CSV table of C-alpha atoms in Angstrom, one decimal:
chain,number,residue,atom,x,y,z
A,1,MET,CA,-35.4,-143.4,11.5
A,2,PRO,CA,-37.7,-142.4,8.6
A,3,ILE,CA,-36.3,-142.4,5.1
A,4,ALA,CA,-36.6,-138.9,3.8
A,5,SER,CA,-36.1,-139.7,0.1
A,6,GLN,CA,-37.1,-142.6,-2.1
A,7,ARG,CA,-34.3,-141.8,-4.5
A,8,THR,CA,-31.3,-144.1,-4.5
A,9,MET,CA,-27.8,-142.7,-4.5
A,10,ARG,CA,-25.8,-143.6,-7.5
A,11,PHE,CA,-22.0,-143.7,-7.8
A,12,LEU,CA,-20.8,-143.7,-11.3
A,13,GLY,CA,-17.3,-144.5,-12.6
A,14,ARG,CA,-15.8,-142.3,-15.2
A,15,SER,CA,-12.5,-142.1,-17.0
A,16,TYR,CA,-10.5,-138.9,-17.2
A,17,MET,CA,-7.4,-137.9,-19.0
A,18,ALA,CA,-4.4,-136.8,-17.0
A,19,PHE,CA,-0.8,-136.1,-17.6
A,20,VAL,CA,1.5,-138.7,-16.1
A,21,PHE,CA,4.9,-137.7,-14.7
A,22,THR,CA,7.5,-140.4,-14.4
A,23,PRO,CA,10.3,-139.0,-12.2
A,24,GLU,CA,13.7,-140.6,-12.4
A,25,GLU,CA,16.6,-140.6,-10.0
A,26,PRO,CA,18.3,-138.4,-9.0
A,27,ILE,CA,15.1,-136.5,-8.2
A,28,ILE,CA,17.0,-133.2,-7.9
A,29,ASP,CA,18.1,-133.4,-11.6
A,30,TRP,CA,14.6,-134.5,-12.7
A,31,LEU,CA,13.1,-131.5,-10.9
A,32,ALA,CA,15.7,-129.2,-12.5
A,33,GLN,CA,14.8,-130.5,-15.9
A,34,LEU,CA,11.1,-129.9,-15.2
A,35,ASP,CA,11.9,-126.4,-14.1
A,36,SER,CA,13.7,-125.6,-17.3
A,37,TRP,CA,10.7,-127.0,-19.2
A,38,LEU,CA,8.3,-124.9,-17.1
A,39,ALA,CA,10.3,-121.8,-17.7
A,40,ARG,CA,9.6,-122.2,-21.4
A,41,SER,CA,5.9,-122.9,-21.0
A,42,PRO,CA,4.9,-121.3,-17.7
A,43,GLY,CA,1.5,-122.3,-16.4
A,44,PHE,CA,1.1,-125.1,-18.8
A,45,PHE,CA,0.1,-127.6,-16.1
A,46,GLY,CA,-1.9,-125.0,-14.1
A,47,GLY,CA,-5.3,-126.5,-13.2
A,48,ARG,CA,-4.6,-129.7,-15.2
A,49,PRO,CA,-4.7,-133.1,-13.4
A,50,VAL,CA,-1.4,-134.8,-13.0
A,51,VAL,CA,-0.6,-138.4,-11.9
A,52,LEU,CA,2.8,-139.3,-10.5
A,53,ASP,CA,4.2,-142.6,-11.7
A,54,LEU,CA,6.8,-143.8,-9.1
A,55,VAL,CA,8.0,-147.0,-10.7
A,56,ASN,CA,11.4,-145.7,-11.6
A,57,VAL,CA,12.2,-144.3,-8.1
A,58,LYS,CA,12.3,-145.9,-4.7
A,59,LEU,CA,10.8,-143.4,-2.3
A,60,HIS,CA,9.7,-143.7,1.3
A,61,LYS,CA,6.8,-141.8,2.7
A,62,PRO,CA,8.6,-138.6,3.6
A,63,GLY,CA,10.2,-138.6,0.2
A,64,MET,CA,6.9,-138.9,-1.6
A,65,VAL,CA,5.3,-136.1,0.6
A,66,HIS,CA,8.3,-133.9,-0.2
A,67,LEU,CA,8.0,-134.6,-4.0
A,68,VAL,CA,4.3,-133.9,-4.0
A,69,ALA,CA,4.9,-130.6,-2.1
A,70,CYS,CA,7.7,-129.7,-4.6
A,71,LEU,CA,5.3,-130.1,-7.5
A,72,LEU,CA,2.6,-128.1,-5.7
A,73,GLU,CA,5.1,-125.3,-5.3
A,74,ARG,CA,5.4,-125.3,-9.1
A,75,GLY,CA,1.6,-125.0,-9.5
A,76,ILE,CA,1.2,-128.7,-10.4
A,77,ARG,CA,-1.4,-130.6,-8.4
A,78,VAL,CA,-1.0,-134.4,-8.1
A,79,ILE,CA,-4.3,-136.2,-8.1
A,80,GLY,CA,-3.0,-139.7,-7.7
A,81,LEU,CA,0.0,-141.9,-7.4
A,82,GLU,CA,1.0,-144.9,-9.4
A,83,GLY,CA,3.6,-147.6,-8.8
A,84,ALA,CA,4.1,-146.7,-5.1
A,85,ASP,CA,4.2,-149.2,-2.2
A,86,PRO,CA,0.6,-149.2,-0.7
A,87,ALA,CA,2.2,-149.6,2.8
A,88,GLN,CA,3.9,-146.3,2.4
A,89,LEU,CA,0.8,-144.3,1.7
A,90,GLY,CA,-1.3,-142.3,4.1
A,91,PRO,CA,-4.1,-139.8,4.3
A,92,ASP,CA,-1.6,-137.0,3.6
A,93,LEU,CA,-0.8,-138.4,0.1
A,94,PRO,CA,-2.9,-138.6,-3.0
A,95,PRO,CA,-4.6,-142.0,-3.5
A,96,LEU,CA,-3.0,-144.9,-5.4
A,97,LEU,CA,-4.3,-145.4,-8.9
A,98,SER,CA,-4.0,-148.6,-10.9
A,99,GLY,CA,-3.7,-147.1,-14.3
A,100,ARG,CA,-2.2,-148.5,-17.5
A,101,ALA,CA,-1.2,-147.0,-20.8
A,102,VAL,CA,-4.2,-146.8,-23.0
A,103,ASN,CA,-4.0,-148.3,-26.5
A,104,SER,CA,-5.7,-146.5,-29.4
A,105,ASN,CA,-8.6,-149.0,-29.6
A,106,GLU,CA,-9.8,-148.2,-26.1
A,107,LEU,CA,-12.4,-145.6,-25.7
A,108,ILE,CA,-12.0,-143.0,-23.1
A,109,ALA,CA,-15.1,-140.9,-22.4
A,110,LEU,CA,-13.8,-137.5,-21.6
A,111,ALA,CA,-16.0,-135.2,-19.6
A,112,ARG,CA,-16.6,-132.3,-22.0
A,113,PRO,CA,-18.8,-129.5,-20.8
A,114,GLU,CA,-20.0,-128.5,-24.3
A,115,GLN,CA,-21.3,-131.9,-25.1
A,116,PRO,CA,-24.9,-132.6,-24.1
A,117,ALA,CA,-25.4,-135.4,-21.6
A,118,ALA,CA,-27.5,-137.4,-24.0
A,119,ALA,CA,-24.7,-137.6,-26.6
A,120,PRO,CA,-23.8,-141.1,-27.9
A,121,PRO,CA,-20.8,-142.4,-26.0
A,122,LYS,CA,-19.0,-143.5,-29.1
A,123,GLN,CA,-17.3,-140.8,-31.1
A,124,PRO,CA,-16.2,-141.2,-34.7
A,125,ALA,CA,-12.5,-142.1,-35.0
A,126,SER,CA,-11.6,-138.9,-36.6
A,127,LEU,CA,-12.9,-135.4,-36.0
A,128,LEU,CA,-13.4,-132.9,-38.8
A,129,ILE,CA,-13.6,-129.2,-37.9
A,130,ASP,CA,-14.8,-127.0,-40.8
A,131,ARG,CA,-14.3,-123.6,-39.2
A,132,PRO,CA,-11.3,-121.8,-37.8
A,133,VAL,CA,-10.3,-122.7,-34.2
A,134,ARG,CA,-10.2,-119.4,-32.4
A,135,SER,CA,-7.9,-118.1,-29.7
A,136,GLY,CA,-8.9,-119.6,-26.3
A,137,GLN,CA,-10.7,-122.6,-27.8
A,138,SER,CA,-9.5,-126.0,-27.0
A,139,ILE,CA,-10.3,-129.1,-29.2
A,140,ILE,CA,-9.7,-132.3,-27.3
A,141,HIS,CA,-10.2,-135.6,-29.2
A,142,PRO,CA,-8.5,-138.4,-27.3
A,143,GLU,CA,-8.8,-141.3,-29.8
A,144,GLY,CA,-8.4,-140.3,-33.4
A,145,ASP,CA,-7.1,-137.8,-35.9
A,146,VAL,CA,-8.2,-134.2,-36.0
A,147,SER,CA,-8.5,-132.3,-39.3
A,148,VAL,CA,-9.1,-128.6,-39.3
A,149,LEU,CA,-10.1,-126.9,-42.5
A,150,GLY,CA,-9.4,-123.4,-41.3
A,151,SER,CA,-6.6,-121.9,-39.2
A,152,VAL,CA,-5.8,-122.5,-35.6
A,153,GLY,CA,-5.4,-119.1,-33.9
A,154,SER,CA,-2.7,-118.0,-31.5
A,155,GLY,CA,-3.7,-119.1,-28.0
A,156,ALA,CA,-5.9,-122.0,-29.3
A,157,GLU,CA,-5.0,-125.7,-28.9
A,158,ILE,CA,-5.7,-129.0,-30.6
A,159,VAL,CA,-5.1,-132.2,-28.6
A,160,ALA,CA,-5.5,-135.5,-30.5
A,161,GLY,CA,-4.9,-139.1,-29.8
A,162,GLY,CA,-3.8,-139.6,-33.4
A,163,SER,CA,-2.4,-137.2,-36.0
A,164,ILE,CA,-3.4,-133.5,-36.5
A,165,HIS,CA,-4.0,-132.1,-40.0
A,166,ILE,CA,-4.4,-128.4,-40.4
A,167,TYR,CA,-5.2,-127.0,-43.8
A,168,GLY,CA,-4.9,-123.4,-42.7
A,169,THR,CA,-2.2,-121.7,-40.6
A,170,LEU,CA,-1.2,-123.2,-37.3
A,171,ARG,CA,-0.6,-120.3,-34.9
A,172,GLY,CA,-1.5,-122.0,-31.7
A,173,ARG,CA,-0.6,-125.3,-30.1
A,174,ALA,CA,-0.9,-128.8,-31.6
A,175,MET,CA,-0.5,-131.9,-29.4
A,176,ALA,CA,-0.7,-135.2,-31.4
A,177,GLY,CA,-0.4,-138.8,-30.1
A,178,HIS,CA,-1.5,-137.5,-26.8
A,179,MET,CA,-2.4,-141.0,-25.3
A,180,GLY,CA,1.0,-142.5,-26.1
A,181,ASN,CA,1.1,-142.8,-29.8
A,182,SER,CA,4.6,-142.1,-31.1
A,183,ARG,CA,3.6,-142.7,-34.7
A,184,ALA,CA,1.2,-139.7,-34.7
A,185,ARG,CA,2.2,-136.7,-36.9
A,186,ILE,CA,1.3,-133.1,-37.2
A,187,PHE,CA,0.8,-131.6,-40.7
A,188,CYS,CA,0.0,-128.0,-41.5
A,189,GLN,CA,-0.3,-125.8,-44.5
A,190,LYS,CA,1.6,-122.9,-42.8
A,191,ILE,CA,3.5,-123.1,-39.6
A,192,GLU,CA,3.5,-120.2,-37.1
A,193,ALA,CA,3.0,-122.6,-34.1
A,194,GLU,CA,3.5,-121.7,-30.5
A,195,LEU,CA,4.1,-125.3,-29.5
A,196,LEU,CA,4.2,-128.7,-31.1
A,197,ALA,CA,4.0,-132.0,-29.2
A,198,ILE,CA,3.9,-135.6,-30.2
A,199,ASN,CA,3.5,-138.3,-27.5
A,200,GLY,CA,4.7,-135.9,-24.8
A,201,TYR,CA,7.8,-134.7,-26.6
A,202,TYR,CA,7.5,-131.0,-27.0
A,203,ARG,CA,9.0,-128.2,-29.0
A,204,THR,CA,8.2,-124.5,-28.4
A,205,ALA,CA,8.2,-121.8,-31.0
A,206,GLU,CA,11.7,-120.8,-30.2
A,207,GLU,CA,13.0,-124.2,-30.9
A,208,ILE,CA,11.4,-124.5,-34.3
A,209,ASP,CA,13.9,-123.5,-37.0
A,210,ALA,CA,12.9,-120.0,-38.2
A,211,SER,CA,13.4,-121.1,-41.8
A,212,TYR,CA,10.3,-123.3,-41.6
A,213,ARG,CA,8.1,-120.4,-40.5
A,214,GLY,CA,5.2,-119.7,-42.9
A,215,ARG,CA,5.8,-122.9,-44.9
A,216,PRO,CA,3.9,-126.2,-45.1
A,217,MET,CA,5.5,-128.7,-42.8
A,218,GLN,CA,5.1,-132.0,-41.0
A,219,ALA,CA,6.4,-133.0,-37.6
A,220,TRP,CA,7.1,-136.6,-36.5
A,221,LEU,CA,9.1,-138.6,-33.9
A,222,ASN,CA,12.3,-140.3,-34.8
A,223,ASP,CA,13.5,-142.2,-31.7
A,224,ASN,CA,11.8,-139.7,-29.4
A,225,VAL,CA,13.3,-136.7,-31.1
A,226,MET,CA,10.9,-134.4,-32.9
A,227,MET,CA,11.7,-133.9,-36.5
A,228,ILE,CA,10.3,-131.1,-38.6
A,229,THR,CA,10.5,-131.0,-42.3
A,230,ALA,CA,9.0,-128.8,-45.0
A,231,LEU,CA,6.3,-130.5,-47.1
A,232,ASN,CA,7.4,-128.9,-50.4
B,1,MET,CA,-38.7,-106.5,-36.1
B,2,GLY,CA,-35.4,-104.7,-35.8
B,3,LYS,CA,-31.9,-106.1,-36.1
B,4,VAL,CA,-29.7,-106.3,-33.0
B,5,LEU,CA,-26.0,-105.6,-33.5
B,6,VAL,CA,-23.2,-105.9,-31.0
B,7,VAL,CA,-20.1,-103.8,-31.4
B,8,THR,CA,-17.3,-105.8,-29.6
B,9,SER,CA,-13.5,-106.3,-29.7
B,10,GLY,CA,-12.1,-108.0,-26.6
B,11,LYS,CA,-9.4,-105.4,-26.3
B,12,GLY,CA,-10.1,-101.9,-24.9
B,13,GLY,CA,-9.4,-98.6,-26.7
B,14,VAL,CA,-9.8,-99.9,-30.2
B,15,GLY,CA,-12.8,-97.7,-31.0
B,16,LYS,CA,-16.0,-99.6,-30.0
B,17,THR,CA,-17.8,-96.6,-28.6
B,18,THR,CA,-16.8,-94.3,-31.5
B,19,THR,CA,-18.0,-97.0,-33.9
B,20,THR,CA,-21.3,-97.5,-32.1
B,21,ALA,CA,-22.0,-93.7,-32.2
B,22,ALA,CA,-20.8,-93.2,-35.8
B,23,LEU,CA,-22.7,-96.2,-37.3
B,24,GLY,CA,-25.8,-95.3,-35.2
B,25,ALA,CA,-25.8,-91.7,-36.5
B,26,ALA,CA,-25.1,-92.8,-40.1
B,27,LEU,CA,-28.0,-95.3,-40.1
B,28,ALA,CA,-30.3,-92.7,-38.5
B,29,GLN,CA,-29.3,-90.2,-41.2
B,30,ALA,CA,-30.5,-92.7,-43.8
B,31,GLY,CA,-33.9,-92.5,-42.2
B,32,GLU,CA,-33.8,-95.7,-40.1
B,33,THR,CA,-34.9,-95.7,-36.4
B,34,VAL,CA,-31.8,-96.5,-34.3
B,35,VAL,CA,-31.1,-97.0,-30.6
B,36,VAL,CA,-27.6,-97.2,-29.3
B,37,VAL,CA,-27.3,-99.1,-26.0
B,38,ASP,CA,-24.3,-98.6,-23.6
B,39,PHE,CA,-23.4,-102.0,-21.9
B,40,ASP,CA,-20.3,-100.6,-20.3
B,41,VAL,CA,-21.9,-100.5,-16.8
B,42,GLY,CA,-19.6,-98.6,-14.4
B,43,LEU,CA,-17.4,-97.1,-17.2
B,44,ARG,CA,-20.0,-95.5,-19.5
B,45,ASN,CA,-18.8,-93.3,-22.3
B,46,LEU,CA,-21.3,-93.5,-25.1
B,47,ASP,CA,-23.4,-90.7,-23.5
B,48,LEU,CA,-20.3,-88.4,-23.8
B,49,VAL,CA,-19.6,-89.3,-27.4
B,50,MET,CA,-23.3,-88.8,-28.2
B,51,GLY,CA,-23.3,-85.4,-26.4
B,52,ALA,CA,-26.1,-86.5,-24.1
B,53,GLU,CA,-24.3,-86.7,-20.7
B,54,ARG,CA,-26.3,-83.9,-19.2
B,55,ARG,CA,-29.6,-85.5,-20.0
B,56,VAL,CA,-29.2,-88.9,-18.4
B,57,VAL,CA,-31.8,-89.5,-15.7
B,58,PHE,CA,-32.5,-93.2,-15.8
B,59,ASP,CA,-30.3,-96.0,-17.3
B,60,LEU,CA,-30.2,-99.6,-18.4
B,61,ILE,CA,-29.8,-101.0,-14.9
B,62,ASN,CA,-32.9,-99.0,-13.7
B,63,VAL,CA,-34.9,-100.5,-16.5
B,64,ILE,CA,-33.6,-104.0,-15.8
B,65,GLN,CA,-34.5,-103.6,-12.1
B,66,GLY,CA,-37.9,-102.2,-12.8
B,67,VAL,CA,-37.2,-98.8,-11.3
B,68,ALA,CA,-37.9,-97.0,-14.5
B,69,LYS,CA,-39.8,-97.8,-17.7
B,70,LEU,CA,-37.8,-98.1,-20.9
B,71,SER,CA,-39.5,-95.0,-22.4
B,72,GLN,CA,-38.2,-93.0,-19.4
B,73,ALA,CA,-34.6,-94.1,-19.9
B,74,LEU,CA,-34.4,-93.6,-23.6
B,75,ILE,CA,-32.8,-90.2,-24.7
B,76,ARG,CA,-33.6,-88.8,-28.1
B,77,ASP,CA,-30.7,-87.2,-30.0
B,78,LYS,CA,-31.0,-83.4,-30.5
B,79,ARG,CA,-29.7,-83.5,-34.0
B,80,LEU,CA,-31.4,-86.6,-35.4
B,81,GLU,CA,-35.1,-87.4,-34.8
B,82,THR,CA,-34.7,-91.2,-35.2
B,83,LEU,CA,-31.6,-91.7,-33.1
B,84,TRP,CA,-31.9,-92.7,-29.4
B,85,LEU,CA,-29.6,-93.6,-26.6
B,86,LEU,CA,-30.0,-96.0,-23.7
B,87,PRO,CA,-27.3,-95.1,-21.3
B,88,ALA,CA,-25.4,-97.3,-18.9
B,89,SER,CA,-25.2,-96.7,-15.2
B,90,GLN,CA,-22.0,-95.2,-13.9
B,91,THR,CA,-22.5,-96.0,-10.3
B,92,ARG,CA,-23.2,-99.7,-10.5
B,93,ASP,CA,-21.1,-102.6,-11.7
B,94,LYS,CA,-21.6,-105.2,-14.3
B,95,ASP,CA,-23.0,-107.7,-11.8
B,96,ALA,CA,-26.2,-105.6,-11.8
B,97,LEU,CA,-26.9,-106.9,-15.3
B,98,THR,CA,-29.0,-110.1,-15.4
B,99,GLU,CA,-29.5,-112.4,-18.3
B,100,GLU,CA,-33.3,-112.3,-18.1
B,101,GLY,CA,-33.3,-108.5,-17.7
B,102,VAL,CA,-31.1,-107.9,-20.7
B,103,ARG,CA,-33.3,-110.4,-22.7
B,104,GLN,CA,-36.4,-108.4,-21.9
B,105,VAL,CA,-34.9,-105.0,-22.7
B,106,ILE,CA,-33.5,-106.2,-26.0
B,107,ALA,CA,-36.8,-107.8,-27.0
B,108,GLU,CA,-38.6,-104.6,-26.3
B,109,LEU,CA,-36.1,-102.4,-28.2
B,110,ARG,CA,-36.2,-104.8,-31.1
B,111,GLU,CA,-40.0,-104.1,-31.4
B,112,ARG,CA,-39.5,-100.4,-31.4
B,113,PHE,CA,-36.4,-99.8,-33.5
B,114,ASP,CA,-35.0,-100.8,-36.9
B,115,TRP,CA,-31.5,-101.1,-35.4
B,116,VAL,CA,-30.4,-101.9,-31.9
B,117,ILE,CA,-26.7,-101.3,-31.5
B,118,CYS,CA,-25.1,-102.6,-28.3
B,119,ASP,CA,-21.8,-101.0,-27.3
B,120,SER,CA,-19.9,-103.9,-25.5
B,121,PRO,CA,-17.5,-103.3,-22.7
B,122,ALA,CA,-13.9,-104.5,-23.3
B,123,GLY,CA,-12.9,-107.9,-21.9
B,124,ILE,CA,-14.5,-111.3,-22.1
B,125,GLU,CA,-16.4,-111.2,-18.8
B,126,ARG,CA,-20.1,-110.9,-17.9
B,127,GLY,CA,-20.7,-107.5,-19.4
B,128,ALA,CA,-19.2,-108.4,-22.7
B,129,ILE,CA,-21.0,-111.7,-22.8
B,130,LEU,CA,-24.4,-110.2,-22.0
B,131,ALA,CA,-23.9,-107.5,-24.6
B,132,MET,CA,-23.4,-110.1,-27.3
B,133,ARG,CA,-25.9,-112.6,-25.9
B,134,TYR,CA,-29.1,-111.7,-27.9
B,135,ALA,CA,-27.4,-110.2,-31.0
B,136,ASP,CA,-28.3,-111.1,-34.6
B,137,ALA,CA,-25.0,-109.8,-35.9
B,138,ALA,CA,-21.7,-108.6,-34.6
B,139,ILE,CA,-19.3,-105.9,-35.6
B,140,ILE,CA,-15.8,-106.9,-34.5
B,141,VAL,CA,-13.6,-103.8,-34.1
B,142,THR,CA,-9.9,-104.5,-34.6
B,143,ASN,CA,-6.8,-102.3,-34.8
B,144,PRO,CA,-4.2,-103.6,-37.2
B,145,GLU,CA,-1.8,-104.9,-34.5
B,146,VAL,CA,-1.2,-108.3,-33.1
B,147,SER,CA,-2.7,-108.0,-29.6
B,148,SER,CA,-5.9,-106.5,-30.9
B,149,VAL,CA,-6.2,-109.2,-33.6
B,150,ARG,CA,-5.7,-112.0,-31.2
B,151,ASP,CA,-8.3,-110.6,-28.8
B,152,SER,CA,-10.7,-110.3,-31.7
B,153,ASP,CA,-10.0,-114.0,-32.6
B,154,ARG,CA,-11.0,-114.9,-29.0
B,155,ILE,CA,-14.1,-112.8,-29.2
B,156,ILE,CA,-15.2,-114.4,-32.5
B,157,GLY,CA,-14.8,-117.8,-30.8
B,158,MET,CA,-17.2,-116.6,-28.1
B,159,LEU,CA,-19.7,-115.2,-30.6
B,160,ASP,CA,-19.8,-118.7,-32.0
B,161,SER,CA,-20.4,-120.3,-28.6
B,162,LYS,CA,-21.9,-118.0,-26.0
B,163,THR,CA,-24.6,-116.2,-27.9
B,164,GLU,CA,-28.3,-117.3,-27.9
B,165,ARG,CA,-28.1,-117.9,-31.7
B,166,ALA,CA,-25.1,-120.1,-31.4
B,167,GLU,CA,-26.7,-122.2,-28.6
B,168,ASN,CA,-29.8,-122.6,-30.9
B,169,GLY,CA,-27.5,-124.1,-33.6
B,170,SER,CA,-27.6,-121.1,-35.9
B,171,ARG,CA,-24.8,-118.6,-36.4
B,172,ILE,CA,-24.4,-115.0,-35.7
B,173,ASP,CA,-23.4,-112.8,-38.7
B,174,LYS,CA,-20.0,-111.3,-38.2
B,175,HIS,CA,-18.5,-108.2,-39.7
B,176,LEU,CA,-14.9,-107.1,-39.3
B,177,LEU,CA,-14.3,-103.3,-39.0
B,178,ILE,CA,-10.6,-102.3,-39.0
B,179,THR,CA,-10.1,-99.0,-37.2
B,180,ARG,CA,-7.2,-96.6,-36.7
B,181,TYR,CA,-5.6,-97.8,-40.0
B,182,ASP,CA,-2.6,-95.8,-41.0
B,183,ALA,CA,-1.5,-96.6,-44.6
B,184,GLY,CA,1.9,-95.1,-44.1
B,185,ARG,CA,2.8,-97.2,-41.0
B,186,ALA,CA,1.3,-100.3,-42.7
B,187,GLN,CA,3.6,-99.7,-45.7
B,188,ARG,CA,6.6,-99.3,-43.5
B,189,GLY,CA,5.7,-102.6,-41.8
B,190,GLU,CA,4.9,-101.0,-38.4
B,191,MET,CA,1.3,-102.3,-38.6
B,192,LEU,CA,-0.3,-105.5,-39.9
B,193,SER,CA,-1.6,-105.1,-43.4
B,194,ILE,CA,-5.3,-105.5,-44.2
B,195,ASP,CA,-4.5,-108.8,-45.8
B,196,ASP,CA,-2.7,-110.1,-42.7
B,197,VAL,CA,-5.7,-109.2,-40.5
B,198,LEU,CA,-8.2,-110.8,-42.9
B,199,GLU,CA,-6.0,-113.9,-43.1
B,200,ILE,CA,-5.8,-114.3,-39.4
B,201,LEU,CA,-9.5,-113.6,-38.6
B,202,SER,CA,-11.1,-115.0,-41.8
B,203,THR,CA,-14.2,-112.8,-41.3
B,204,PRO,CA,-15.9,-110.6,-43.9
B,205,LEU,CA,-14.7,-107.0,-43.9
B,206,LEU,CA,-17.3,-104.3,-43.3
B,207,GLY,CA,-14.9,-101.3,-43.6
B,208,ILE,CA,-11.5,-99.7,-43.0
B,209,ILE,CA,-11.5,-96.6,-40.9
B,210,PRO,CA,-8.4,-94.4,-41.2
B,211,GLU,CA,-6.6,-93.1,-38.2
B,212,SER,CA,-7.9,-89.5,-37.9
B,213,GLN,CA,-7.7,-86.5,-35.6
B,214,ASP,CA,-11.3,-85.9,-36.6
B,215,VAL,CA,-12.4,-88.8,-34.4
B,216,LEU,CA,-10.9,-87.2,-31.3
B,217,ARG,CA,-12.3,-83.8,-32.2
B,218,ALA,CA,-15.7,-85.2,-32.7
B,219,SER,CA,-15.7,-87.0,-29.3
B,220,ASN,CA,-14.6,-83.8,-27.6
B,221,VAL,CA,-17.6,-81.9,-29.0
B,222,GLY,CA,-19.9,-84.8,-28.2
B,223,ALA,CA,-20.9,-85.7,-31.7
B,224,PRO,CA,-20.6,-88.9,-33.6
B,225,VAL,CA,-17.9,-88.5,-36.3
B,226,THR,CA,-20.4,-89.1,-39.1
B,227,LEU,CA,-22.3,-86.0,-37.9
B,228,ALA,CA,-19.5,-83.8,-36.7
B,229,ASN,CA,-17.4,-84.1,-39.9
B,230,GLN,CA,-19.1,-85.9,-42.7
B,231,LEU,CA,-16.4,-85.2,-45.2
B,232,SER,CA,-13.5,-86.4,-43.0
B,233,GLY,CA,-11.9,-89.7,-44.0
B,234,ALA,CA,-13.2,-91.4,-40.9
B,235,GLY,CA,-16.7,-90.0,-41.3
B,236,ARG,CA,-16.9,-91.1,-44.9
B,237,ALA,CA,-15.6,-94.6,-44.1
B,238,TYR,CA,-18.2,-95.0,-41.4
B,239,ALA,CA,-21.0,-93.8,-43.7
B,240,GLU,CA,-19.9,-96.4,-46.3
B,241,ALA,CA,-19.8,-99.1,-43.6
B,242,ALA,CA,-23.3,-98.2,-42.6
B,243,ARG,CA,-24.5,-98.5,-46.2
B,244,ARG,CA,-22.9,-102.0,-46.4
B,245,LEU,CA,-24.8,-102.9,-43.2
B,246,GLN,CA,-28.0,-102.0,-45.0
B,247,GLY,CA,-27.2,-104.4,-47.7
B,248,GLU,CA,-25.8,-102.0,-50.3
B,249,SER,CA,-22.7,-103.1,-52.1
B,250,VAL,CA,-20.1,-100.3,-51.8
B,251,ALA,CA,-16.6,-100.8,-53.2
B,252,MET,CA,-14.0,-101.1,-50.4
B,253,THR,CA,-11.3,-98.5,-50.5
B,254,VAL,CA,-8.1,-98.8,-48.5
B,255,PRO,CA,-7.6,-95.3,-47.0
B,256,ASN,CA,-4.7,-93.1,-48.2
B,257,GLN,CA,-3.5,-95.7,-50.6
B,258,LYS,CA,-3.8,-93.7,-53.7
B,259,ARG,CA,-1.1,-91.1,-53.9
B,260,GLY,CA,-1.2,-88.4,-56.5
B,261,LEU,CA,1.7,-87.4,-58.7
B,262,PHE,CA,2.4,-84.4,-56.5
B,263,ASP,CA,2.8,-86.6,-53.4
B,264,LYS,CA,5.0,-88.9,-55.3
B,265,LEU,CA,7.2,-86.1,-56.6
B,266,PHE,CA,7.5,-84.4,-53.2
B,267,GLY,CA,7.4,-87.5,-51.1
B,268,ARG,CA,4.5,-86.2,-49.1
B,269,ARG,CA,1.8,-88.4,-47.6
B,270,ALA,CA,-1.8,-87.6,-48.5
B,271,ALA,CA,-3.6,-86.3,-45.4
């Protein structure tokens, strides 16, 4: 058979960032907890990749299929499984991933459409944004701190591996310590935030004490509980 | 070489078409050659506000598709010699606009006119993006209320990323125009204040247009408010905004804020 093309086919590996869910038994309670979270932030996981870590639960194949279906019903698409018994997997389940928690020194090359392909792979540890972050914009910086000199608009979001510093008003969402850093903090000159998150622990606008609104504040984690204090 | 302006907002009904017509007429009155271009394909309105709806033969889509020449589609205003309209098509949809076609039309208009003012459709889809694509400067029309301000914030983000200027690494000039401002309601806290809007959008202010019945009256008779009623609050505010666009420095006045002794004594609001 003649070879039509001289070009060789290349398969490249690439790392992506995904949310990891770690269900706990009983699954019913865990799903109920997820539902109450989703009720507060509907559509948050819509279109975002999610990996299911099954180390804490013992599930056989029908259980896993059911769980994946339950999540799909809630608009959450599972792209891979972790910590499951390979013998239990089949073509009707997402593939097994061998992931591990990433420490802050490791570099994750995130596929960002606005970056030209020729961009250098290593990004500086911290990212400085000298203009306002507008509604609908999303700044994702998986390794280091993000500093914003302007304001973060309602409907905008900042995702950082480290801490987030906002020298204007925070009206959108700020998610610090995104890759598993519980020491990350969020600072802002004026808080009107829609959502704060550190290392996966969330707080929505309604749960932020109204007396902090409009004031300078910082948020940090104390034993996995988010603390918010005024800066002045 | 003329200057290309896009009048945009994100949200509908805030006054983009009124603004396009009013600023176009004010600039033409000052002796500049102006063309106002309707990008709202499928829902055109600018021809009505300009009073030219009975004279539309060819439109923007015809020009883009090569059915008509640009000179055949341009309509000259009956009141002002230097004011022209390029209407949108009412029977097509926004998919008929192509990036290359829009680029060519804008380049040709830029050669012929001092000012090319593009009236963007509402939304953030294809029509709105093509209207802003080749602009040198943008006028962001905002009402002093939260939904309009947030939509404007979104549009400003798109002006900084989706325009040709932004892609070439330079920035598009942005001017904020606050319309339908009612001092009384702002004072009672029923509207955002000018300071709140400026704080949220952090964009230089071009003008504040008061809420006015004259705007509706002008639209009904098919005349830009700067022509129909030059002495009205809205007409004057638009004329001042046009002078600022030309580079003049005109002191900014917040409409209706000054209240005379009589109004204070009798608790009446200035009209």
